[in-house]
Amino acid sequence: MTKQPEELLLLAESGRLLASVFALLDRTPLEGRSTIEINDMVERFIVDDLQARPASKGQYGYGFVLNSSINEVVCHGIPSQSDVLKNGDIINLDITLEKNGYIADSSKTYLVGEVHPAARRLVEITQEALWQGIRAVRPGATLGDIGWAIERHAKRNGYSVVRDFCGHGIGREMHEKPEVLHYGKPGTGLTLREGMVFTIEPMLNRGRRSVRTEDDGWTVVTRDGSLSAQFEHTVAVTASGVSVLTLRPDEMQRSALP
């Protein structure tokens, strides 16, 4: 689970490239676009411009480069020509990228047009919960510290944390040890050490935490139909704390906060 310095450099490069994909999406008007159009745009950018590989395409039989999860879709939404984004939607775009044999994984929930304040607040609190988890990362801390920080922030704001999915170690493989739960108790679980690399990717629901998988075998939705949001970063444990390998330009100020 511990990466060597040369591996960390390669992972950081993959993370930097993936951050540039989200910078492209930040510049792209999403309203009126289909999710397959967004998928194809991202694939061209990763392959042609970044000379990298979309790591999700072909994994576990999945045929696309990203997951597009709209409104009540919690995760693993499948891009489609018929899913056209409209004013008021929220959508999580979850993207992976491999360069030089190492994989980075990140996601962001976007607001499409004029979004209802309740939806906007869910998205904001979910991003804050991710950063609460990130700030708990340091040598000697535990995985339980991360999960506790995330769940505490969610519950304080009236949201539930999905427990069916978790973060994961990452490197040459997409899913490595350890599993990173988004709930837990302080001081419990695996002790973090310098060189570990993993994702933190909380999913928060406005309603209950229970979810179900649709008949396509991929798409996961809230059981009660409530909105769901997610944010994700790939992080590395450093000697002094944490490095966010997929940090996006719009988050530079957030990452500097204590």
Short mmCIF file of C-alpha atoms in Angstrom, two decimals:
data_model
loop_
_atom_site.label_atom_id
_atom_site.label_comp_id
_atom_site.label_asym_id
_atom_site.label_seq_id
_atom_site.Cartn_x
_atom_site.Cartn_y
_atom_site.Cartn_z
CA MET A 1 0.00 0.00 0.00
CA THR A 2 3.02 2.30 0.32
CA LYS A 3 4.34 3.86 -2.88
CA GLN A 4 7.98 4.66 -3.61
CA PRO A 5 9.05 8.26 -4.35
CA GLU A 6 9.34 7.60 -8.09
CA GLU A 7 5.84 6.11 -8.10
CA LEU A 8 4.47 9.14 -6.28
CA LEU A 9 5.90 11.39 -8.98
CA LEU A 10 4.14 9.39 -11.68
CA LEU A 11 0.88 9.39 -9.73
CA ALA A 12 1.17 13.15 -9.29
CA GLU A 13 1.57 13.56 -13.05
CA SER A 14 -1.55 11.48 -13.69
CA GLY A 15 -3.39 13.55 -11.11
CA ARG A 16 -2.25 16.81 -12.72
CA LEU A 17 -3.49 15.67 -16.12
CA LEU A 18 -6.82 14.58 -14.68
CA ALA A 19 -7.23 17.96 -13.01
CA SER A 20 -6.84 19.55 -16.46
CA VAL A 21 -9.79 17.45 -17.68
CA PHE A 22 -11.98 19.03 -15.02
CA ALA A 23 -10.60 22.45 -15.93
CA LEU A 24 -11.87 21.77 -19.46
CA LEU A 25 -15.30 20.82 -18.09
CA ASP A 26 -15.33 23.96 -15.95
CA ARG A 27 -15.04 25.99 -19.16
CA THR A 28 -17.73 24.00 -20.97
CA PRO A 29 -21.41 25.03 -20.86
CA LEU A 30 -23.21 21.84 -19.83
CA GLU A 31 -26.84 22.84 -20.27
CA GLY A 32 -28.33 21.32 -23.43
CA ARG A 33 -25.53 18.76 -23.84
CA SER A 34 -26.12 15.04 -23.69
CA THR A 35 -24.03 13.00 -21.32
CA ILE A 36 -22.64 10.94 -24.21
CA GLU A 37 -21.50 14.18 -25.85
CA ILE A 38 -19.64 15.08 -22.66
CA ASN A 39 -18.18 11.56 -22.52
CA ASP A 40 -16.90 11.79 -26.09
CA MET A 41 -15.42 15.25 -25.55
CA VAL A 42 -13.55 14.04 -22.46
CA GLU A 43 -12.28 10.95 -24.31
CA ARG A 44 -10.88 13.05 -27.16
CA PHE A 45 -9.16 15.38 -24.74
CA ILE A 46 -7.58 12.57 -22.68
CA VAL A 47 -6.42 10.57 -25.70
CA ASP A 48 -5.54 13.27 -28.24
CA ASP A 49 -4.47 16.22 -26.12
CA LEU A 50 -3.05 14.53 -23.03
CA GLN A 51 -1.73 11.38 -24.72
CA ALA A 52 -3.16 9.37 -21.84
CA ARG A 53 -5.63 6.52 -21.39
CA PRO A 54 -9.18 6.76 -19.99
CA ALA A 55 -8.76 4.10 -17.32
CA SER A 56 -12.48 3.36 -16.82
CA LYS A 57 -13.16 2.42 -20.43
CA GLY A 58 -13.13 -1.36 -20.72
CA GLN A 59 -12.72 -1.99 -17.00
CA TYR A 60 -15.22 -4.56 -15.67
CA GLY A 61 -16.81 -4.45 -19.13
CA TYR A 62 -17.71 -0.74 -18.86
CA GLY A 63 -17.83 0.96 -22.25
CA PHE A 64 -17.35 4.64 -21.42
CA VAL A 65 -14.68 7.00 -20.08
CA LEU A 66 -16.77 8.52 -17.29
CA ASN A 67 -19.78 8.07 -15.05
CA SER A 68 -22.50 10.73 -15.39
CA SER A 69 -24.79 10.71 -12.35
CA ILE A 70 -27.71 13.15 -12.51
CA ASN A 71 -29.88 14.31 -9.59
CA GLU A 72 -31.04 11.18 -7.71
CA VAL A 73 -28.34 9.01 -9.33
CA VAL A 74 -25.77 8.34 -6.63
CA CYS A 75 -23.00 6.90 -8.82
CA HIS A 76 -22.18 4.84 -11.92
CA GLY A 77 -24.58 6.70 -14.20
CA ILE A 78 -24.08 5.62 -17.83
CA PRO A 79 -23.59 8.30 -20.52
CA SER A 80 -26.49 8.39 -22.97
CA GLN A 81 -27.67 10.36 -25.98
CA SER A 82 -31.08 10.66 -24.33
CA ASP A 83 -29.79 12.19 -21.09
CA VAL A 84 -29.68 15.87 -22.00
CA LEU A 85 -28.75 18.22 -19.16
CA LYS A 86 -31.34 20.86 -18.37
CA ASN A 87 -31.54 23.95 -16.22
CA GLY A 88 -31.65 23.01 -12.54
CA ASP A 89 -29.89 19.65 -12.80
CA ILE A 90 -26.93 18.60 -10.72
CA ILE A 91 -24.54 16.07 -12.26
CA ASN A 92 -21.53 14.23 -10.91
CA LEU A 93 -18.84 13.46 -13.47
CA ASP A 94 -16.46 10.73 -12.27
CA ILE A 95 -13.34 10.31 -14.42
CA THR A 96 -10.19 8.21 -14.28
CA LEU A 97 -6.95 8.62 -16.21
CA GLU A 98 -3.84 6.48 -16.63
CA LYS A 99 -0.46 7.83 -17.70
CA ASN A 100 2.81 5.91 -17.63
CA GLY A 101 1.11 2.99 -15.92
CA TYR A 102 -0.36 4.92 -12.97
CA ILE A 103 -4.00 5.87 -12.42
CA ALA A 104 -5.70 8.93 -10.92
CA ASP A 105 -9.39 9.11 -10.02
CA SER A 106 -11.53 12.17 -9.30
CA SER A 107 -15.08 13.46 -9.51
CA LYS A 108 -16.98 16.72 -9.23
CA THR A 109 -20.67 17.57 -9.00
CA TYR A 110 -21.65 20.38 -11.37
CA LEU A 111 -24.57 22.77 -11.13
CA VAL A 112 -26.41 23.17 -14.43
CA GLY A 113 -27.95 26.61 -14.93
CA GLU A 114 -30.07 28.01 -12.10
CA VAL A 115 -30.15 25.32 -9.43
CA HIS A 116 -32.59 25.25 -6.50
CA PRO A 117 -30.94 26.51 -3.29
CA ALA A 118 -31.53 23.14 -1.58
CA ALA A 119 -29.63 21.34 -4.34
CA ARG A 120 -26.86 23.93 -4.29
CA ARG A 121 -26.47 23.52 -0.54
CA LEU A 122 -26.22 19.73 -0.85
CA VAL A 123 -23.44 20.12 -3.40
CA GLU A 124 -21.58 22.65 -1.26
CA ILE A 125 -21.79 20.55 1.91
CA THR A 126 -20.65 17.43 0.02
CA GLN A 127 -17.56 19.24 -1.21
CA GLU A 128 -16.91 20.51 2.32
CA ALA A 129 -17.29 16.96 3.66
CA LEU A 130 -14.66 15.73 1.22
CA TRP A 131 -12.26 18.39 2.46
CA GLN A 132 -13.01 17.56 6.07
CA GLY A 133 -11.88 14.03 5.26
CA ILE A 134 -8.80 15.22 3.38
CA ARG A 135 -7.70 17.40 6.31
CA ALA A 136 -7.79 14.35 8.58
CA VAL A 137 -5.05 12.67 6.52
CA ARG A 138 -1.58 12.58 8.06
CA PRO A 139 0.93 9.94 9.18
CA GLY A 140 -0.30 8.34 12.38
CA ALA A 141 -3.96 9.19 11.78
CA THR A 142 -6.39 6.36 11.02
CA LEU A 143 -8.94 5.60 8.34
CA GLY A 144 -11.58 5.95 11.05
CA ASP A 145 -10.50 9.57 11.53
CA ILE A 146 -11.28 10.27 7.87
CA GLY A 147 -14.69 8.61 7.94
CA TRP A 148 -15.64 10.29 11.21
CA ALA A 149 -14.73 13.76 9.89
CA ILE A 150 -16.86 13.24 6.78
CA GLU A 151 -19.91 11.79 8.52
CA ARG A 152 -19.84 14.38 11.30
CA HIS A 153 -19.98 17.22 8.78
CA ALA A 154 -22.76 15.55 6.79
CA LYS A 155 -24.93 14.83 9.82
CA ARG A 156 -24.45 18.31 11.27
CA ASN A 157 -25.94 19.65 8.06
CA GLY A 158 -28.81 17.20 7.86
CA TYR A 159 -27.50 14.81 5.21
CA SER A 160 -26.87 11.08 5.15
CA VAL A 161 -23.69 9.36 3.96
CA VAL A 162 -24.01 6.48 1.51
CA ARG A 163 -22.35 3.40 3.03
CA ASP A 164 -22.55 1.03 0.05
CA PHE A 165 -19.48 2.50 -1.67
CA CYS A 166 -16.11 3.68 -0.43
CA GLY A 167 -12.78 5.13 -1.43
CA HIS A 168 -9.86 2.86 -2.26
CA GLY A 169 -6.15 2.57 -2.67
CA ILE A 170 -4.94 3.38 -6.17
CA GLY A 171 -1.75 3.07 -8.19
CA ARG A 172 -1.05 0.71 -11.07
CA GLU A 173 -4.53 -0.72 -10.44
CA MET A 174 -7.73 1.25 -10.12
CA HIS A 175 -8.85 -0.46 -6.94
CA GLU A 176 -6.16 -1.39 -4.44
CA LYS A 177 -6.08 -1.69 -0.66
CA PRO A 178 -7.12 -0.09 1.63
CA GLU A 179 -10.86 0.53 1.53
CA VAL A 180 -11.61 4.07 2.72
CA LEU A 181 -15.02 4.30 4.42
CA HIS A 182 -16.82 7.63 4.64
CA TYR A 183 -18.05 6.95 8.15
CA GLY A 184 -16.30 5.64 11.24
CA LYS A 185 -14.93 6.29 14.70
CA PRO A 186 -11.82 8.32 15.54
CA GLY A 187 -8.72 6.26 16.25
CA THR A 188 -10.03 3.10 14.60
CA GLY A 189 -8.99 1.27 11.47
CA LEU A 190 -5.72 1.20 9.58
CA THR A 191 -3.02 3.64 10.66
CA LEU A 192 -1.89 5.92 7.83
CA ARG A 193 1.76 6.08 6.85
CA GLU A 194 3.77 8.18 4.45
CA GLY A 195 3.51 6.99 0.85
CA MET A 196 -0.02 5.64 0.97
CA VAL A 197 -2.19 6.79 -1.94
CA PHE A 198 -5.97 6.43 -2.00
CA THR A 199 -9.21 8.11 -2.99
CA ILE A 200 -11.70 9.84 -0.74
CA GLU A 201 -15.10 10.10 -2.46
CA PRO A 202 -18.09 10.72 -0.18
CA MET A 203 -21.63 10.53 -1.53
CA LEU A 204 -24.23 12.51 0.44
CA ASN A 205 -28.01 12.19 0.10
CA ARG A 206 -30.69 14.72 1.02
CA GLY A 207 -32.84 11.84 2.24
CA ARG A 208 -31.99 8.43 3.59
CA ARG A 209 -28.68 6.75 2.85
CA SER A 210 -30.20 3.61 1.27
CA VAL A 211 -29.65 3.05 -2.45
CA ARG A 212 -30.57 0.53 -5.13
CA THR A 213 -29.04 -0.54 -8.44
CA GLU A 214 -31.18 -0.27 -11.56
CA ASP A 215 -31.74 -3.08 -14.05
CA ASP A 216 -28.78 -2.03 -16.22
CA GLY A 217 -26.50 -3.36 -13.49
CA TRP A 218 -24.60 -0.07 -13.17
CA THR A 219 -26.78 2.91 -12.28
CA VAL A 220 -27.18 3.40 -8.52
CA VAL A 221 -30.00 5.67 -7.30
CA THR A 222 -31.39 6.79 -3.95
CA ARG A 223 -34.23 4.54 -2.81
CA ASP A 224 -36.36 7.49 -1.77
CA GLY A 225 -35.70 9.53 -4.91
CA SER A 226 -33.83 12.25 -3.05
CA LEU A 227 -30.94 14.18 -4.56
CA SER A 228 -27.39 12.89 -4.17
CA ALA A 229 -24.02 14.56 -4.68
CA GLN A 230 -20.41 13.38 -4.68
CA PHE A 231 -16.87 14.77 -4.80
CA GLU A 232 -13.65 12.78 -5.04
CA HIS A 233 -9.91 13.30 -4.97
CA THR A 234 -6.86 11.07 -5.10
CA VAL A 235 -4.57 11.90 -2.17
CA ALA A 236 -1.13 10.87 -0.95
CA VAL A 237 0.00 10.74 2.68
CA THR A 238 3.13 12.89 3.04
CA ALA A 239 5.62 13.31 5.86
CA SER A 240 3.86 16.50 6.95
CA GLY A 241 0.26 15.63 6.11
CA VAL A 242 -1.43 15.19 2.75
CA SER A 243 -1.00 16.05 -0.93
CA VAL A 244 -4.09 16.22 -3.14
CA LEU A 245 -2.82 14.76 -6.40
CA THR A 246 -5.94 15.68 -8.41
CA LEU A 247 -6.27 19.22 -7.04
CA ARG A 248 -8.07 21.50 -9.50
CA PRO A 249 -7.13 25.16 -10.07
CA ASP A 250 -10.45 26.34 -8.58
CA GLU A 251 -9.58 24.60 -5.30
CA MET A 252 -6.14 26.10 -4.64
CA GLN A 253 -7.47 28.45 -1.96
CA ARG A 254 -9.54 25.70 -0.32
CA SER A 255 -6.49 23.43 -0.07
CA ALA A 256 -4.53 26.12 1.78
CA LEU A 257 -7.09 26.44 4.58
CA PRO A 258 -6.16 24.94 7.97
#
